[in-house]
Amino acid sequence: MARKVKGSKQYRMKVVPHRPILHGVFSVLGVALLVLSTSAGAYFAGQYQLSKNLDDKTRAHAKALDEVDRLRAEIEALRVRAATAEQSVAIGEQASESVRGELVAKENQIAELRQEISFYRGIMAPSEGSDGVSIGRFSISEAGERRYQYKLLVQQSAARHQVVTGAVRFTIVGQVDGEPRRYALADLSSQVESESIPLRFKYFQNIEGELQLPEGFVPEGVELSLKSSKRKGFNIDQRYGWLVQQS
């Protein structure tokens, strides 16, 4: 039995049972609550940052779309300008082509008029030598794929009234693979049966037809040889370059 000491303060003592398991449970719960609160804070912070990043990306995407629309509008405007420029160039080319065509037509008309003047001058004016016989005009024009039309006019001065008789030989000269080559008109035209074309006229005679050039042959010119059937008649040799008139 405890003894009391007189004059001293007495304290009540209480015996508390020792429970180590319960203390451990509370410790674990505290740690768990701390972890949960930390995780929740990190989660909400992450969600906030993610939302912010998404907003930034959304704004950047919208800005990029606006830029794409602007560039598309500029491209369309450039296409319109390019089409307008091409149309203007085409119109200019058509106008230039039309002018060139008119110039060529005028030049052909002038050439024909000059030939007509030369023809009538040759007929009306006396000619010295060759019994008054001369070549009035000669021309070659396109008639198709490697096909050409030739026209030859042989004339006599009007001061002479006798009938001219003789023959003309028509030779096309050129190259094949760099080598010289000659063809008689009869070799290139089905309308001519012999190398010599007969001449018989009083004032003039027209000789015309078509010829077909063989593949690989590059024409360079035409040689014309006119000879009278008389012993002391005309003898004319003339060479022309391969100048093709526009039809």
JSON list of N, CA and C in Angstrom, two decimals, residues 59-114:
[
{"chain": "A", "resi": 59, "resn": "ARG", "atom": "N", "xyz": [-4.77, 27.97, -80.37]},
{"chain": "A", "resi": 59, "resn": "ARG", "atom": "CA", "xyz": [-4.57, 29.30, -80.94]},
{"chain": "A", "resi": 59, "resn": "ARG", "atom": "C", "xyz": [-3.55, 29.26, -82.08]},
{"chain": "A", "resi": 60, "resn": "ALA", "atom": "N", "xyz": [-2.48, 28.47, -81.90]},
{"chain": "A", "resi": 60, "resn": "ALA", "atom": "CA", "xyz": [-1.48, 28.35, -82.96]},
{"chain": "A", "resi": 60, "resn": "ALA", "atom": "C", "xyz": [-2.08, 27.71, -84.21]},
{"chain": "A", "resi": 61, "resn": "HIS", "atom": "N", "xyz": [-2.93, 26.67, -83.99]},
{"chain": "A", "resi": 61, "resn": "HIS", "atom": "CA", "xyz": [-3.58, 26.00, -85.11]},
{"chain": "A", "resi": 61, "resn": "HIS", "atom": "C", "xyz": [-4.51, 26.96, -85.86]},
{"chain": "A", "resi": 62, "resn": "ALA", "atom": "N", "xyz": [-5.28, 27.73, -85.09]},
{"chain": "A", "resi": 62, "resn": "ALA", "atom": "CA", "xyz": [-6.18, 28.70, -85.71]},
{"chain": "A", "resi": 62, "resn": "ALA", "atom": "C", "xyz": [-5.40, 29.74, -86.50]},
{"chain": "A", "resi": 63, "resn": "LYS", "atom": "N", "xyz": [-4.26, 30.18, -85.94]},
{"chain": "A", "resi": 63, "resn": "LYS", "atom": "CA", "xyz": [-3.42, 31.15, -86.65]},
{"chain": "A", "resi": 63, "resn": "LYS", "atom": "C", "xyz": [-2.86, 30.55, -87.93]},
{"chain": "A", "resi": 64, "resn": "ALA", "atom": "N", "xyz": [-2.46, 29.26, -87.85]},
{"chain": "A", "resi": 64, "resn": "ALA", "atom": "CA", "xyz": [-1.94, 28.59, -89.05]},
{"chain": "A", "resi": 64, "resn": "ALA", "atom": "C", "xyz": [-3.02, 28.48, -90.12]},
{"chain": "A", "resi": 65, "resn": "LEU", "atom": "N", "xyz": [-4.26, 28.16, -89.70]},
{"chain": "A", "resi": 65, "resn": "LEU", "atom": "CA", "xyz": [-5.36, 28.08, -90.66]},
{"chain": "A", "resi": 65, "resn": "LEU", "atom": "C", "xyz": [-5.61, 29.43, -91.33]},
{"chain": "A", "resi": 66, "resn": "ASP", "atom": "N", "xyz": [-5.55, 30.49, -90.54]},
{"chain": "A", "resi": 66, "resn": "ASP", "atom": "CA", "xyz": [-5.72, 31.83, -91.11]},
{"chain": "A", "resi": 66, "resn": "ASP", "atom": "C", "xyz": [-4.62, 32.13, -92.13]},
{"chain": "A", "resi": 67, "resn": "GLU", "atom": "N", "xyz": [-3.39, 31.71, -91.81]},
{"chain": "A", "resi": 67, "resn": "GLU", "atom": "CA", "xyz": [-2.27, 31.94, -92.73]},
{"chain": "A", "resi": 67, "resn": "GLU", "atom": "C", "xyz": [-2.45, 31.15, -94.02]},
{"chain": "A", "resi": 68, "resn": "VAL", "atom": "N", "xyz": [-2.95, 29.90, -93.89]},
{"chain": "A", "resi": 68, "resn": "VAL", "atom": "CA", "xyz": [-3.21, 29.07, -95.07]},
{"chain": "A", "resi": 68, "resn": "VAL", "atom": "C", "xyz": [-4.27, 29.73, -95.96]},
{"chain": "A", "resi": 69, "resn": "ASP", "atom": "N", "xyz": [-5.34, 30.23, -95.33]},
{"chain": "A", "resi": 69, "resn": "ASP", "atom": "CA", "xyz": [-6.39, 30.91, -96.10]},
{"chain": "A", "resi": 69, "resn": "ASP", "atom": "C", "xyz": [-5.84, 32.13, -96.82]},
{"chain": "A", "resi": 70, "resn": "ARG", "atom": "N", "xyz": [-4.96, 32.87, -96.13]},
{"chain": "A", "resi": 70, "resn": "ARG", "atom": "CA", "xyz": [-4.38, 34.06, -96.75]},
{"chain": "A", "resi": 70, "resn": "ARG", "atom": "C", "xyz": [-3.50, 33.68, -97.95]},
{"chain": "A", "resi": 71, "resn": "LEU", "atom": "N", "xyz": [-2.69, 32.63, -97.77]},
{"chain": "A", "resi": 71, "resn": "LEU", "atom": "CA", "xyz": [-1.82, 32.20, -98.86]},
{"chain": "A", "resi": 71, "resn": "LEU", "atom": "C", "xyz": [-2.64, 31.67, -100.04]},
{"chain": "A", "resi": 72, "resn": "ARG", "atom": "N", "xyz": [-3.72, 30.94, -99.74]},
{"chain": "A", "resi": 72, "resn": "ARG", "atom": "CA", "xyz": [-4.59, 30.46, -100.82]},
{"chain": "A", "resi": 72, "resn": "ARG", "atom": "C", "xyz": [-5.19, 31.61, -101.61]},
{"chain": "A", "resi": 73, "resn": "ALA", "atom": "N", "xyz": [-5.59, 32.65, -100.90]},
{"chain": "A", "resi": 73, "resn": "ALA", "atom": "CA", "xyz": [-6.15, 33.83, -101.58]},
{"chain": "A", "resi": 73, "resn": "ALA", "atom": "C", "xyz": [-5.09, 34.48, -102.46]},
{"chain": "A", "resi": 74, "resn": "GLU", "atom": "N", "xyz": [-3.85, 34.57, -101.96]},
{"chain": "A", "resi": 74, "resn": "GLU", "atom": "CA", "xyz": [-2.78, 35.16, -102.77]},
{"chain": "A", "resi": 74, "resn": "GLU", "atom": "C", "xyz": [-2.49, 34.30, -104.00]},
{"chain": "A", "resi": 75, "resn": "ILE", "atom": "N", "xyz": [-2.48, 32.97, -103.82]},
{"chain": "A", "resi": 75, "resn": "ILE", "atom": "CA", "xyz": [-2.23, 32.07, -104.95]},
{"chain": "A", "resi": 75, "resn": "ILE", "atom": "C", "xyz": [-3.32, 32.22, -106.01]},
{"chain": "A", "resi": 76, "resn": "GLU", "atom": "N", "xyz": [-4.56, 32.30, -105.57]},
{"chain": "A", "resi": 76, "resn": "GLU", "atom": "CA", "xyz": [-5.67, 32.46, -106.51]},
{"chain": "A", "resi": 76, "resn": "GLU", "atom": "C", "xyz": [-5.55, 33.78, -107.27]},
{"chain": "A", "resi": 77, "resn": "ALA", "atom": "N", "xyz": [-5.15, 34.83, -106.54]},
{"chain": "A", "resi": 77, "resn": "ALA", "atom": "CA", "xyz": [-4.97, 36.13, -107.21]},
{"chain": "A", "resi": 77, "resn": "ALA", "atom": "C", "xyz": [-3.84, 36.06, -108.23]},
{"chain": "A", "resi": 78, "resn": "LEU", "atom": "N", "xyz": [-2.76, 35.35, -107.88]},
{"chain": "A", "resi": 78, "resn": "LEU", "atom": "CA", "xyz": [-1.65, 35.20, -108.82]},
{"chain": "A", "resi": 78, "resn": "LEU", "atom": "C", "xyz": [-2.07, 34.38, -110.04]},
{"chain": "A", "resi": 79, "resn": "ARG", "atom": "N", "xyz": [-2.90, 33.36, -109.82]},
{"chain": "A", "resi": 79, "resn": "ARG", "atom": "CA", "xyz": [-3.39, 32.57, -110.95]},
{"chain": "A", "resi": 79, "resn": "ARG", "atom": "C", "xyz": [-4.22, 33.42, -111.90]},
{"chain": "A", "resi": 80, "resn": "VAL", "atom": "N", "xyz": [-5.05, 34.27, -111.33]},
{"chain": "A", "resi": 80, "resn": "VAL", "atom": "CA", "xyz": [-5.87, 35.15, -112.17]},
{"chain": "A", "resi": 80, "resn": "VAL", "atom": "C", "xyz": [-4.98, 36.09, -112.97]},
{"chain": "A", "resi": 81, "resn": "ARG", "atom": "N", "xyz": [-3.96, 36.64, -112.30]},
{"chain": "A", "resi": 81, "resn": "ARG", "atom": "CA", "xyz": [-3.04, 37.54, -113.00]},
{"chain": "A", "resi": 81, "resn": "ARG", "atom": "C", "xyz": [-2.28, 36.81, -114.10]},
{"chain": "A", "resi": 82, "resn": "ALA", "atom": "N", "xyz": [-1.85, 35.57, -113.80]},
{"chain": "A", "resi": 82, "resn": "ALA", "atom": "CA", "xyz": [-1.11, 34.79, -114.80]},
{"chain": "A", "resi": 82, "resn": "ALA", "atom": "C", "xyz": [-2.00, 34.48, -116.00]},
{"chain": "A", "resi": 83, "resn": "ALA", "atom": "N", "xyz": [-3.26, 34.09, -115.73]},
{"chain": "A", "resi": 83, "resn": "ALA", "atom": "CA", "xyz": [-4.18, 33.79, -116.83]},
{"chain": "A", "resi": 83, "resn": "ALA", "atom": "C", "xyz": [-4.43, 35.03, -117.68]},
{"chain": "A", "resi": 84, "resn": "THR", "atom": "N", "xyz": [-4.58, 36.18, -117.02]},
{"chain": "A", "resi": 84, "resn": "THR", "atom": "CA", "xyz": [-4.79, 37.42, -117.75]},
{"chain": "A", "resi": 84, "resn": "THR", "atom": "C", "xyz": [-3.58, 37.76, -118.61]},
{"chain": "A", "resi": 85, "resn": "ALA", "atom": "N", "xyz": [-2.38, 37.56, -118.03]},
{"chain": "A", "resi": 85, "resn": "ALA", "atom": "CA", "xyz": [-1.16, 37.84, -118.79]},
{"chain": "A", "resi": 85, "resn": "ALA", "atom": "C", "xyz": [-1.02, 36.90, -119.98]},
{"chain": "A", "resi": 86, "resn": "GLU", "atom": "N", "xyz": [-1.32, 35.60, -119.77]},
{"chain": "A", "resi": 86, "resn": "GLU", "atom": "CA", "xyz": [-1.24, 34.64, -120.87]},
{"chain": "A", "resi": 86, "resn": "GLU", "atom": "C", "xyz": [-2.23, 35.00, -121.98]},
{"chain": "A", "resi": 87, "resn": "GLN", "atom": "N", "xyz": [-3.43, 35.42, -121.56]},
{"chain": "A", "resi": 87, "resn": "GLN", "atom": "CA", "xyz": [-4.42, 35.80, -122.56]},
{"chain": "A", "resi": 87, "resn": "GLN", "atom": "C", "xyz": [-3.96, 37.02, -123.35]},
{"chain": "A", "resi": 88, "resn": "SER", "atom": "N", "xyz": [-3.34, 37.97, -122.64]},
{"chain": "A", "resi": 88, "resn": "SER", "atom": "CA", "xyz": [-2.83, 39.16, -123.33]},
{"chain": "A", "resi": 88, "resn": "SER", "atom": "C", "xyz": [-1.73, 38.79, -124.31]},
{"chain": "A", "resi": 89, "resn": "VAL", "atom": "N", "xyz": [-0.84, 37.88, -123.87]},
{"chain": "A", "resi": 89, "resn": "VAL", "atom": "CA", "xyz": [0.24, 37.43, -124.76]},
{"chain": "A", "resi": 89, "resn": "VAL", "atom": "C", "xyz": [-0.32, 36.71, -125.98]},
{"chain": "A", "resi": 90, "resn": "ALA", "atom": "N", "xyz": [-1.34, 35.84, -125.73]},
{"chain": "A", "resi": 90, "resn": "ALA", "atom": "CA", "xyz": [-1.95, 35.11, -126.85]},
{"chain": "A", "resi": 90, "resn": "ALA", "atom": "C", "xyz": [-2.59, 36.07, -127.84]},
{"chain": "A", "resi": 91, "resn": "ILE", "atom": "N", "xyz": [-3.29, 37.09, -127.30]},
{"chain": "A", "resi": 91, "resn": "ILE", "atom": "CA", "xyz": [-3.91, 38.07, -128.19]},
{"chain": "A", "resi": 91, "resn": "ILE", "atom": "C", "xyz": [-2.84, 38.82, -128.98]},
{"chain": "A", "resi": 92, "resn": "GLY", "atom": "N", "xyz": [-1.74, 39.17, -128.28]},
{"chain": "A", "resi": 92, "resn": "GLY", "atom": "CA", "xyz": [-0.66, 39.86, -128.97]},
{"chain": "A", "resi": 92, "resn": "GLY", "atom": "C", "xyz": [-0.03, 39.00, -130.05]},
{"chain": "A", "resi": 93, "resn": "GLU", "atom": "N", "xyz": [0.16, 37.69, -129.74]},
{"chain": "A", "resi": 93, "resn": "GLU", "atom": "CA", "xyz": [0.73, 36.78, -130.73]},
{"chain": "A", "resi": 93, "resn": "GLU", "atom": "C", "xyz": [-0.20, 36.62, -131.93]},
{"chain": "A", "resi": 94, "resn": "GLN", "atom": "N", "xyz": [-1.51, 36.50, -131.65]},
{"chain": "A", "resi": 94, "resn": "GLN", "atom": "CA", "xyz": [-2.47, 36.38, -132.74]},
{"chain": "A", "resi": 94, "resn": "GLN", "atom": "C", "xyz": [-2.45, 37.63, -133.62]},
{"chain": "A", "resi": 95, "resn": "ALA", "atom": "N", "xyz": [-2.37, 38.79, -132.96]},
{"chain": "A", "resi": 95, "resn": "ALA", "atom": "CA", "xyz": [-2.31, 40.03, -133.74]},
{"chain": "A", "resi": 95, "resn": "ALA", "atom": "C", "xyz": [-1.04, 40.09, -134.57]},
{"chain": "A", "resi": 96, "resn": "SER", "atom": "N", "xyz": [0.10, 39.69, -133.95]},
{"chain": "A", "resi": 96, "resn": "SER", "atom": "CA", "xyz": [1.36, 39.69, -134.69]},
{"chain": "A", "resi": 96, "resn": "SER", "atom": "C", "xyz": [1.31, 38.71, -135.85]},
{"chain": "A", "resi": 97, "resn": "GLU", "atom": "N", "xyz": [0.72, 37.52, -135.59]},
{"chain": "A", "resi": 97, "resn": "GLU", "atom": "CA", "xyz": [0.61, 36.53, -136.65]},
{"chain": "A", "resi": 97, "resn": "GLU", "atom": "C", "xyz": [-0.27, 37.04, -137.78]},
{"chain": "A", "resi": 98, "resn": "SER", "atom": "N", "xyz": [-1.35, 37.73, -137.42]},
{"chain": "A", "resi": 98, "resn": "SER", "atom": "CA", "xyz": [-2.23, 38.30, -138.44]},
{"chain": "A", "resi": 98, "resn": "SER", "atom": "C", "xyz": [-1.50, 39.34, -139.27]},
{"chain": "A", "resi": 99, "resn": "VAL", "atom": "N", "xyz": [-0.72, 40.19, -138.59]},
{"chain": "A", "resi": 99, "resn": "VAL", "atom": "CA", "xyz": [0.04, 41.21, -139.31]},
{"chain": "A", "resi": 99, "resn": "VAL", "atom": "C", "xyz": [1.08, 40.57, -140.22]},
{"chain": "A", "resi": 100, "resn": "ARG", "atom": "N", "xyz": [1.77, 39.53, -139.69]},
{"chain": "A", "resi": 100, "resn": "ARG", "atom": "CA", "xyz": [2.76, 38.84, -140.52]},
{"chain": "A", "resi": 100, "resn": "ARG", "atom": "C", "xyz": [2.10, 38.21, -141.74]},
{"chain": "A", "resi": 101, "resn": "GLY", "atom": "N", "xyz": [0.91, 37.61, -141.52]},
{"chain": "A", "resi": 101, "resn": "GLY", "atom": "CA", "xyz": [0.20, 37.02, -142.65]},
{"chain": "A", "resi": 101, "resn": "GLY", "atom": "C", "xyz": [-0.17, 38.05, -143.70]},
{"chain": "A", "resi": 102, "resn": "GLU", "atom": "N", "xyz": [-0.61, 39.22, -143.25]},
{"chain": "A", "resi": 102, "resn": "GLU", "atom": "CA", "xyz": [-0.96, 40.28, -144.20]},
{"chain": "A", "resi": 102, "resn": "GLU", "atom": "C", "xyz": [0.28, 40.76, -144.95]},
{"chain": "A", "resi": 103, "resn": "LEU", "atom": "N", "xyz": [1.42, 40.87, -144.23]},
{"chain": "A", "resi": 103, "resn": "LEU", "atom": "CA", "xyz": [2.65, 41.30, -144.89]},
{"chain": "A", "resi": 103, "resn": "LEU", "atom": "C", "xyz": [3.09, 40.29, -145.95]},
{"chain": "A", "resi": 104, "resn": "VAL", "atom": "N", "xyz": [3.00, 38.99, -145.59]},
{"chain": "A", "resi": 104, "resn": "VAL", "atom": "CA", "xyz": [3.38, 37.96, -146.56]},
{"chain": "A", "resi": 104, "resn": "VAL", "atom": "C", "xyz": [2.47, 38.02, -147.79]},
{"chain": "A", "resi": 105, "resn": "ALA", "atom": "N", "xyz": [1.16, 38.21, -147.54]},
{"chain": "A", "resi": 105, "resn": "ALA", "atom": "CA", "xyz": [0.22, 38.29, -148.66]},
{"chain": "A", "resi": 105, "resn": "ALA", "atom": "C", "xyz": [0.54, 39.49, -149.55]},
{"chain": "A", "resi": 106, "resn": "LYS", "atom": "N", "xyz": [0.86, 40.64, -148.92]},
{"chain": "A", "resi": 106, "resn": "LYS", "atom": "CA", "xyz": [1.21, 41.82, -149.71]},
{"chain": "A", "resi": 106, "resn": "LYS", "atom": "C", "xyz": [2.49, 41.60, -150.50]},
{"chain": "A", "resi": 107, "resn": "GLU", "atom": "N", "xyz": [3.48, 40.96, -149.86]},
{"chain": "A", "resi": 107, "resn": "GLU", "atom": "CA", "xyz": [4.73, 40.69, -150.57]},
{"chain": "A", "resi": 107, "resn": "GLU", "atom": "C", "xyz": [4.50, 39.76, -151.75]},
{"chain": "A", "resi": 108, "resn": "ASN", "atom": "N", "xyz": [3.64, 38.76, -151.56]},
{"chain": "A", "resi": 108, "resn": "ASN", "atom": "CA", "xyz": [3.34, 37.86, -152.68]},
{"chain": "A", "resi": 108, "resn": "ASN", "atom": "C", "xyz": [2.64, 38.61, -153.81]},
{"chain": "A", "resi": 109, "resn": "GLN", "atom": "N", "xyz": [1.73, 39.51, -153.44]},
{"chain": "A", "resi": 109, "resn": "GLN", "atom": "CA", "xyz": [1.05, 40.30, -154.47]},
{"chain": "A", "resi": 109, "resn": "GLN", "atom": "C", "xyz": [2.04, 41.17, -155.23]},
{"chain": "A", "resi": 110, "resn": "ILE", "atom": "N", "xyz": [2.97, 41.79, -154.49]},
{"chain": "A", "resi": 110, "resn": "ILE", "atom": "CA", "xyz": [3.98, 42.63, -155.14]},
{"chain": "A", "resi": 110, "resn": "ILE", "atom": "C", "xyz": [4.85, 41.79, -156.07]},
{"chain": "A", "resi": 111, "resn": "ALA", "atom": "N", "xyz": [5.24, 40.59, -155.60]},
{"chain": "A", "resi": 111, "resn": "ALA", "atom": "CA", "xyz": [6.06, 39.71, -156.44]},
{"chain": "A", "resi": 111, "resn": "ALA", "atom": "C", "xyz": [5.31, 39.30, -157.70]},
{"chain": "A", "resi": 112, "resn": "GLU", "atom": "N", "xyz": [4.02, 38.99, -157.55]},
{"chain": "A", "resi": 112, "resn": "GLU", "atom": "CA", "xyz": [3.22, 38.62, -158.72]},
{"chain": "A", "resi": 112, "resn": "GLU", "atom": "C", "xyz": [3.09, 39.78, -159.70]},
{"chain": "A", "resi": 113, "resn": "LEU", "atom": "N", "xyz": [2.89, 41.00, -159.16]},
{"chain": "A", "resi": 113, "resn": "LEU", "atom": "CA", "xyz": [2.79, 42.17, -160.03]},
{"chain": "A", "resi": 113, "resn": "LEU", "atom": "C", "xyz": [4.10, 42.42, -160.77]},
{"chain": "A", "resi": 114, "resn": "ARG", "atom": "N", "xyz": [5.20, 42.24, -160.06]},
{"chain": "A", "resi": 114, "resn": "ARG", "atom": "CA", "xyz": [6.50, 42.42, -160.72]},
{"chain": "A", "resi": 114, "resn": "ARG", "atom": "C", "xyz": [6.70, 41.40, -161.83]}
]
